[in-house]
Amino acid sequence: MRVPIRSLRRAVAMSRSGHTNNWAVLVCTSRFWFNYRHIANTLSMYRTVKRLGIPDSNIILMLSDDVACNPRNRLPATVYNNAARHLDLYGENVEVDYRGYEVTAENVIRLLTGRHDPAVPRSKRLLTDDRSNIFVYMTGHGGDGFLKFQDAEEIGSHDIADAFGQMWEKKRYHEIFFMIDTCQAASMYEQIYTPNVLAAASATVGQNSYSHHHDSELGVAVIDRFTYYNLETLERLKPNDQSSMEDLFRTYRRDLIASTPGILRDHYPRGTKQALVTDFFGGVQNVELTLSGYPSRKKSRTVETNVSNSG
């Protein structure tokens, strides 16, 4: 892609976050039919980040994947996040990287820190660097300081904090946005101590996180409130949107979410007014800046830069 050199100032402004690539780690820690909404939460975020520009090669999706083809599913090979069934989240190309019993606390920590067995393929690795913006989304059942994995084990707030700490030491990220939808979700970011980490949680300590609505034919809730109202905002955005993270946080209403959302800004010096939503939910593309318009018969000098899809 070529743009005239006169666009250089605008291009630099677009890439003010300083990152050159985007990644997403999307983790559903639940399994079983009655946790349908957690699978739908995760697939909804998966669809959103893909639509806004993050390619599958930069998305790590961890999912039990036992809902679409569950014998109880009256609509086989589908997953919906709305009782009206406007959109089949499972109908398009879905690449699940960690499936079923591969979704463990240990594998999440290994993924984040890069401490894999040599046999683990590249498609299951988070191949980030110190210019990577990472969106980490987690949903499931949790409590004060822990998140359950498939009713078999837990990951604690200290585990998440230490994983982010190792990532910072190893220069595995530029900025992280950590979003978690579970009961007492804010307790999961309380131990974070590393810089350039922004976090949002569905409920503060002592509060539950609630589902939004259910599908009477399926007999289960299809999405959680916090994820639902985030999606209401995110679905209106396009890859070049200039909405800030502060704009997103201002849409959080306790009367709709039915709990008090938590925001961690303490370790994010850039500020939520300067950070764009698409700095985390969007992708980055390479743009070639030229000294002349395109096309041109004359040979032009070029300058390589990186521009976020957010501009």
Tab-separated table of C-alpha atoms in Angstrom:
chain	number	residue	atom	x	y	z
A	1	MET	CA	0.000	0.000	0.000
A	2	ARG	CA	1.374	3.466	-0.960
A	3	VAL	CA	0.344	6.877	0.365
A	4	PRO	CA	1.827	10.312	-0.418
A	5	ILE	CA	4.566	11.688	1.859
A	6	ARG	CA	2.165	14.472	2.878
A	7	SER	CA	0.382	11.828	4.935
A	8	LEU	CA	3.474	11.231	7.075
A	9	ARG	CA	2.319	13.469	9.937
A	10	ARG	CA	-1.055	11.748	10.067
A	11	ALA	CA	0.594	8.324	9.884
A	12	VAL	CA	2.894	9.112	12.795
A	13	ALA	CA	-0.079	10.314	14.831
A	14	MET	CA	-1.931	7.093	14.059
A	15	SER	CA	0.909	4.962	15.374
A	16	ARG	CA	1.428	7.012	18.532
A	17	SER	CA	0.983	3.955	20.725
A	18	GLY	CA	4.411	2.762	19.554
A	19	HIS	CA	3.326	-0.797	18.773
A	20	THR	CA	3.994	-2.571	15.491
A	21	ASN	CA	1.847	-5.684	15.859
A	22	ASN	CA	-1.295	-6.875	17.642
A	23	TRP	CA	-2.126	-10.178	19.300
A	24	ALA	CA	-5.150	-11.558	21.127
A	25	VAL	CA	-5.302	-14.341	23.720
A	26	LEU	CA	-8.905	-15.445	24.242
A	27	VAL	CA	-9.545	-17.978	26.999
A	28	CYS	CA	-12.786	-19.707	27.950
A	29	THR	CA	-12.093	-21.625	31.154
A	30	SER	CA	-15.463	-23.438	31.271
A	31	ARG	CA	-16.848	-26.581	29.682
A	32	PHE	CA	-20.219	-28.382	29.710
A	33	TRP	CA	-23.505	-27.377	28.080
A	34	PHE	CA	-24.794	-25.230	30.970
A	35	ASN	CA	-21.790	-22.905	30.487
A	36	TYR	CA	-22.860	-22.119	26.904
A	37	ARG	CA	-22.632	-18.384	27.590
A	38	HIS	CA	-18.904	-18.524	28.372
A	39	ILE	CA	-18.180	-20.162	25.015
A	40	ALA	CA	-20.377	-17.529	23.329
A	41	ASN	CA	-18.557	-14.746	25.220
A	42	THR	CA	-15.207	-15.934	23.888
A	43	LEU	CA	-16.346	-16.540	20.319
A	44	SER	CA	-17.933	-13.066	20.295
A	45	MET	CA	-14.579	-11.495	21.174
A	46	TYR	CA	-12.888	-13.731	18.609
A	47	ARG	CA	-15.204	-12.456	15.892
A	48	THR	CA	-14.702	-8.840	17.000
A	49	VAL	CA	-10.894	-8.816	16.916
A	50	LYS	CA	-10.891	-10.584	13.533
A	51	ARG	CA	-13.353	-8.060	12.117
A	52	LEU	CA	-11.234	-5.156	13.369
A	53	GLY	CA	-8.074	-6.483	11.771
A	54	ILE	CA	-6.205	-9.039	13.891
A	55	PRO	CA	-5.501	-12.105	11.704
A	56	ASP	CA	-5.981	-15.679	12.907
A	57	SER	CA	-2.205	-16.108	12.921
A	58	ASN	CA	-2.089	-13.557	15.771
A	59	ILE	CA	-5.026	-14.943	17.759
A	60	ILE	CA	-4.684	-17.722	20.306
A	61	LEU	CA	-8.132	-19.193	20.991
A	62	MET	CA	-8.521	-21.522	23.981
A	63	LEU	CA	-11.931	-23.173	24.040
A	64	SER	CA	-13.472	-26.375	25.381
A	65	ASP	CA	-15.357	-26.525	22.062
A	66	ASP	CA	-18.001	-28.900	23.426
A	67	VAL	CA	-21.097	-26.798	22.716
A	68	ALA	CA	-21.572	-26.545	18.944
A	69	CYS	CA	-21.873	-30.311	18.477
A	70	ASN	CA	-23.274	-31.099	21.921
A	71	PRO	CA	-26.181	-33.607	21.818
A	72	ARG	CA	-28.292	-31.066	23.715
A	73	ASN	CA	-27.836	-28.441	21.021
A	74	ARG	CA	-31.121	-28.255	19.102
A	75	LEU	CA	-29.274	-26.195	16.472
A	76	PRO	CA	-26.276	-28.436	15.653
A	77	ALA	CA	-22.922	-26.902	14.694
A	78	THR	CA	-23.982	-23.414	15.822
A	79	VAL	CA	-23.250	-21.045	18.690
A	80	TYR	CA	-25.267	-17.855	19.177
A	81	ASN	CA	-24.834	-14.918	21.546
A	82	ASN	CA	-28.399	-13.677	21.104
A	83	ALA	CA	-31.750	-15.414	21.493
A	84	ALA	CA	-32.860	-13.831	18.217
A	85	ARG	CA	-29.991	-15.748	16.549
A	86	HIS	CA	-28.891	-12.972	14.253
A	87	LEU	CA	-25.345	-14.291	13.986
A	88	ASP	CA	-23.921	-17.798	14.132
A	89	LEU	CA	-20.551	-17.372	15.833
A	90	TYR	CA	-19.511	-20.862	14.779
A	91	GLY	CA	-20.665	-20.582	11.161
A	92	GLU	CA	-17.565	-18.912	9.773
A	93	ASN	CA	-13.964	-20.046	9.910
A	94	VAL	CA	-13.041	-20.632	13.564
A	95	GLU	CA	-9.501	-21.728	14.406
A	96	VAL	CA	-9.317	-23.195	17.904
A	97	ASP	CA	-5.686	-23.455	19.032
A	98	TYR	CA	-6.185	-25.143	22.418
A	99	ARG	CA	-9.226	-27.418	22.598
A	100	GLY	CA	-10.913	-29.421	25.352
A	101	TYR	CA	-8.564	-30.651	28.049
A	102	GLU	CA	-5.705	-28.622	26.548
A	103	VAL	CA	-7.300	-25.566	28.186
A	104	THR	CA	-5.444	-25.619	31.501
A	105	ALA	CA	-3.954	-23.073	33.874
A	106	GLU	CA	-0.501	-24.435	33.094
A	107	ASN	CA	-0.930	-23.995	29.350
A	108	VAL	CA	-2.132	-20.410	29.823
A	109	ILE	CA	0.970	-19.569	31.868
A	110	ARG	CA	3.259	-21.337	29.384
A	111	LEU	CA	1.596	-19.508	26.503
A	112	LEU	CA	2.026	-16.073	28.085
A	113	THR	CA	5.607	-16.614	29.244
A	114	GLY	CA	6.780	-18.541	26.184
A	115	ARG	CA	8.006	-21.498	28.245
A	116	HIS	CA	6.870	-24.279	25.921
A	117	ASP	CA	7.980	-27.802	25.292
A	118	PRO	CA	10.044	-27.809	22.059
A	119	ALA	CA	7.378	-29.981	20.400
A	120	VAL	CA	4.689	-27.280	20.694
A	121	PRO	CA	3.984	-25.918	17.162
A	122	ARG	CA	4.239	-22.241	16.261
A	123	SER	CA	0.463	-22.027	15.886
A	124	LYS	CA	0.152	-22.604	19.645
A	125	ARG	CA	2.758	-20.014	20.638
A	126	LEU	CA	2.443	-16.331	21.433
A	127	LEU	CA	5.184	-14.997	19.144
A	128	THR	CA	5.235	-11.455	20.503
A	129	ASP	CA	8.017	-8.933	21.101
A	130	ASP	CA	8.554	-5.600	22.829
A	131	ARG	CA	6.411	-3.846	20.188
A	132	SER	CA	3.384	-6.104	20.592
A	133	ASN	CA	0.063	-4.899	21.954
A	134	ILE	CA	-1.776	-7.870	23.462
A	135	PHE	CA	-5.466	-8.192	24.281
A	136	VAL	CA	-5.972	-10.890	26.925
A	137	TYR	CA	-9.597	-11.932	27.482
A	138	MET	CA	-10.709	-14.520	30.044
A	139	THR	CA	-14.172	-15.723	31.036
A	140	GLY	CA	-15.562	-18.480	33.230
A	141	HIS	CA	-16.437	-19.111	36.873
A	142	GLY	CA	-14.318	-17.405	39.505
A	143	GLY	CA	-14.119	-15.985	42.990
A	144	ASP	CA	-11.926	-13.787	45.144
A	145	GLY	CA	-8.460	-14.124	43.626
A	146	PHE	CA	-9.057	-17.163	41.400
A	147	LEU	CA	-10.568	-18.351	38.120
A	148	LYS	CA	-11.679	-21.966	37.748
A	149	PHE	CA	-10.602	-24.146	34.822
A	150	GLN	CA	-13.239	-26.697	33.833
A	151	ASP	CA	-14.095	-27.435	37.484
A	152	ALA	CA	-10.730	-29.198	37.829
A	153	GLU	CA	-8.182	-26.522	38.799
A	154	GLU	CA	-7.707	-22.795	39.320
A	155	ILE	CA	-5.472	-19.978	38.217
A	156	GLY	CA	-4.810	-17.287	40.811
A	157	SER	CA	-4.320	-13.533	40.649
A	158	HIS	CA	-0.663	-14.005	41.638
A	159	ASP	CA	-0.223	-16.409	38.704
A	160	ILE	CA	-1.509	-13.800	36.247
A	161	ALA	CA	0.592	-11.031	37.818
A	162	ASP	CA	3.769	-13.136	37.759
A	163	ALA	CA	3.131	-14.208	34.155
A	164	PHE	CA	2.817	-10.561	33.086
A	165	GLY	CA	5.961	-9.829	35.111
A	166	GLN	CA	7.917	-12.487	33.237
A	167	MET	CA	6.574	-11.172	29.940
A	168	TRP	CA	7.851	-7.682	30.787
A	169	GLU	CA	11.281	-8.990	31.767
A	170	LYS	CA	11.499	-11.013	28.563
A	171	LYS	CA	10.289	-8.069	26.439
A	172	ARG	CA	7.258	-9.983	25.240
A	173	TYR	CA	4.870	-7.031	25.115
A	174	HIS	CA	4.587	-3.294	24.591
A	175	GLU	CA	1.144	-2.900	26.193
A	176	ILE	CA	-1.440	-5.345	27.529
A	177	PHE	CA	-5.173	-4.890	27.901
A	178	PHE	CA	-6.500	-7.545	30.274
A	179	MET	CA	-10.290	-8.015	30.277
A	180	ILE	CA	-11.979	-10.593	32.500
A	181	ASP	CA	-15.653	-11.523	32.832
A	182	THR	CA	-16.347	-13.598	35.957
A	183	CYS	CA	-17.600	-13.185	39.516
A	184	GLN	CA	-15.350	-10.914	41.622
A	185	ALA	CA	-13.300	-10.357	38.474
A	186	ALA	CA	-11.442	-7.277	39.745
A	187	SER	CA	-9.629	-9.474	42.258
A	188	MET	CA	-7.754	-11.044	39.335
A	189	TYR	CA	-5.877	-7.833	38.524
A	190	GLU	CA	-5.153	-6.676	42.080
A	191	GLN	CA	-1.659	-8.230	42.138
A	192	ILE	CA	-0.463	-6.860	38.796
A	193	TYR	CA	2.695	-4.794	39.246
A	194	THR	CA	4.258	-4.461	35.790
A	195	PRO	CA	4.048	-1.310	33.639
A	196	ASN	CA	1.928	-0.738	30.541
A	197	VAL	CA	-0.907	-2.991	31.682
A	198	LEU	CA	-4.508	-1.786	31.515
A	199	ALA	CA	-7.323	-3.957	32.864
A	200	ALA	CA	-11.119	-4.092	32.968
A	201	ALA	CA	-13.255	-6.445	35.035
A	202	SER	CA	-16.950	-7.285	35.079
A	203	ALA	CA	-17.376	-7.020	38.862
A	204	THR	CA	-15.522	-5.763	41.909
A	205	VAL	CA	-14.560	-7.950	44.870
A	206	GLY	CA	-17.637	-9.310	46.627
A	207	GLN	CA	-19.900	-8.973	43.581
A	208	ASN	CA	-21.171	-11.563	41.125
A	209	SER	CA	-21.146	-11.319	37.352
A	210	TYR	CA	-24.477	-12.033	35.663
A	211	SER	CA	-25.772	-13.439	32.408
A	212	HIS	CA	-27.716	-11.122	30.107
A	213	HIS	CA	-30.512	-13.287	28.730
A	214	HIS	CA	-31.350	-16.873	27.850
A	215	ASP	CA	-32.647	-18.774	24.860
A	216	SER	CA	-35.782	-20.674	25.885
A	217	GLU	CA	-35.392	-23.235	23.111
A	218	LEU	CA	-31.788	-24.017	24.018
A	219	GLY	CA	-32.544	-23.782	27.719
A	220	VAL	CA	-29.377	-21.842	28.614
A	221	ALA	CA	-28.118	-18.283	28.993
A	222	VAL	CA	-26.337	-17.235	25.803
A	223	ILE	CA	-24.081	-14.352	26.901
A	224	ASP	CA	-22.926	-12.492	30.009
A	225	ARG	CA	-23.903	-8.890	30.692
A	226	PHE	CA	-20.420	-7.388	30.810
A	227	THR	CA	-19.377	-8.948	27.516
A	228	TYR	CA	-22.740	-8.096	25.950
A	229	TYR	CA	-22.470	-4.380	26.697
A	230	ASN	CA	-18.845	-4.250	25.584
A	231	LEU	CA	-19.932	-5.783	22.292
A	232	GLU	CA	-22.674	-3.175	21.902
A	233	THR	CA	-19.900	-0.582	21.649
A	234	LEU	CA	-17.346	-2.665	19.774
A	235	GLU	CA	-19.798	-3.708	17.060
A	236	ARG	CA	-20.233	-0.055	16.061
A	237	LEU	CA	-16.494	0.431	15.493
A	238	LYS	CA	-14.616	0.162	12.231
A	239	PRO	CA	-10.880	-0.540	11.828
A	240	ASN	CA	-10.120	3.189	11.449
A	241	ASP	CA	-12.183	4.299	14.452
A	242	GLN	CA	-10.638	6.908	16.754
A	243	SER	CA	-12.611	6.068	19.918
A	244	SER	CA	-10.430	5.910	23.004
A	245	MET	CA	-10.348	3.314	25.748
A	246	GLU	CA	-11.785	5.989	28.032
A	247	ASP	CA	-14.742	6.274	25.647
A	248	LEU	CA	-15.283	2.529	25.990
A	249	PHE	CA	-15.067	2.627	29.792
A	250	ARG	CA	-17.569	5.480	29.950
A	251	THR	CA	-20.205	3.235	28.384
A	252	TYR	CA	-20.102	0.919	31.426
A	253	ARG	CA	-23.351	1.341	33.363
A	254	ARG	CA	-23.904	-0.454	36.629
A	255	ASP	CA	-27.679	-0.498	36.142
A	256	LEU	CA	-27.254	-2.472	32.910
A	257	ILE	CA	-24.326	-4.685	33.849
A	258	ALA	CA	-25.883	-5.390	37.297
A	259	SER	CA	-22.469	-5.204	38.967
A	260	THR	CA	-19.770	-2.566	39.368
A	261	PRO	CA	-17.119	-2.886	36.641
A	262	GLY	CA	-13.531	-2.440	37.756
A	263	ILE	CA	-10.825	-0.559	35.847
A	264	LEU	CA	-7.094	-0.783	36.612
A	265	ARG	CA	-5.237	2.300	35.348
A	266	ASP	CA	-2.395	2.444	37.908
A	267	HIS	CA	0.184	0.770	35.681
A	268	TYR	CA	-0.798	2.419	32.403
A	269	PRO	CA	1.086	5.730	32.069
A	270	ARG	CA	-0.084	6.532	28.532
A	271	GLY	CA	-3.579	7.166	29.810
A	272	THR	CA	-6.906	5.820	28.637
A	273	LYS	CA	-7.780	9.026	26.779
A	274	GLN	CA	-4.744	8.625	24.522
A	275	ALA	CA	-5.125	4.869	23.925
A	276	LEU	CA	-7.470	3.910	21.112
A	277	VAL	CA	-9.790	0.934	21.378
A	278	THR	CA	-8.265	-0.350	18.156
A	279	ASP	CA	-4.787	-0.211	19.728
A	280	PHE	CA	-5.856	-3.502	21.349
A	281	PHE	CA	-8.847	-4.793	19.384
A	282	GLY	CA	-7.517	-3.852	15.929
A	283	GLY	CA	-4.569	-4.828	13.784
A	284	VAL	CA	-1.473	-3.114	12.444
A	285	GLN	CA	-0.519	-2.987	8.787
A	286	ASN	CA	2.653	-1.918	7.044
A	287	VAL	CA	2.322	1.272	5.006
A	288	GLU	CA	4.835	2.564	2.499
A	289	LEU	CA	5.090	6.371	2.442
A	290	THR	CA	6.204	7.913	-0.864
A	291	LEU	CA	7.350	11.345	-2.005
A	292	SER	CA	4.739	11.455	-4.748
A	293	GLY	CA	1.221	10.335	-5.476
A	294	TYR	CA	0.454	6.858	-6.748
A	295	PRO	CA	0.700	5.852	-9.522
A	296	SER	CA	3.715	7.825	-10.754
A	297	ARG	CA	6.091	7.308	-13.673
A	298	LYS	CA	8.989	8.811	-11.766
A	299	LYS	CA	10.990	6.764	-9.336
A	300	SER	CA	10.182	7.926	-5.816
A	301	ARG	CA	11.969	7.533	-2.550
A	302	THR	CA	10.088	5.474	0.026
A	303	VAL	CA	10.021	5.371	3.782
A	304	GLU	CA	8.910	2.255	5.659
A	305	THR	CA	6.735	2.747	8.704
A	306	ASN	CA	4.042	0.975	10.652
A	307	VAL	CA	0.536	2.318	10.925
A	308	SER	CA	-2.249	0.985	13.095
A	309	ASN	CA	-5.576	0.111	11.499
A	310	SER	CA	-6.954	2.520	14.056
A	311	GLY	CA	-6.178	5.431	11.790
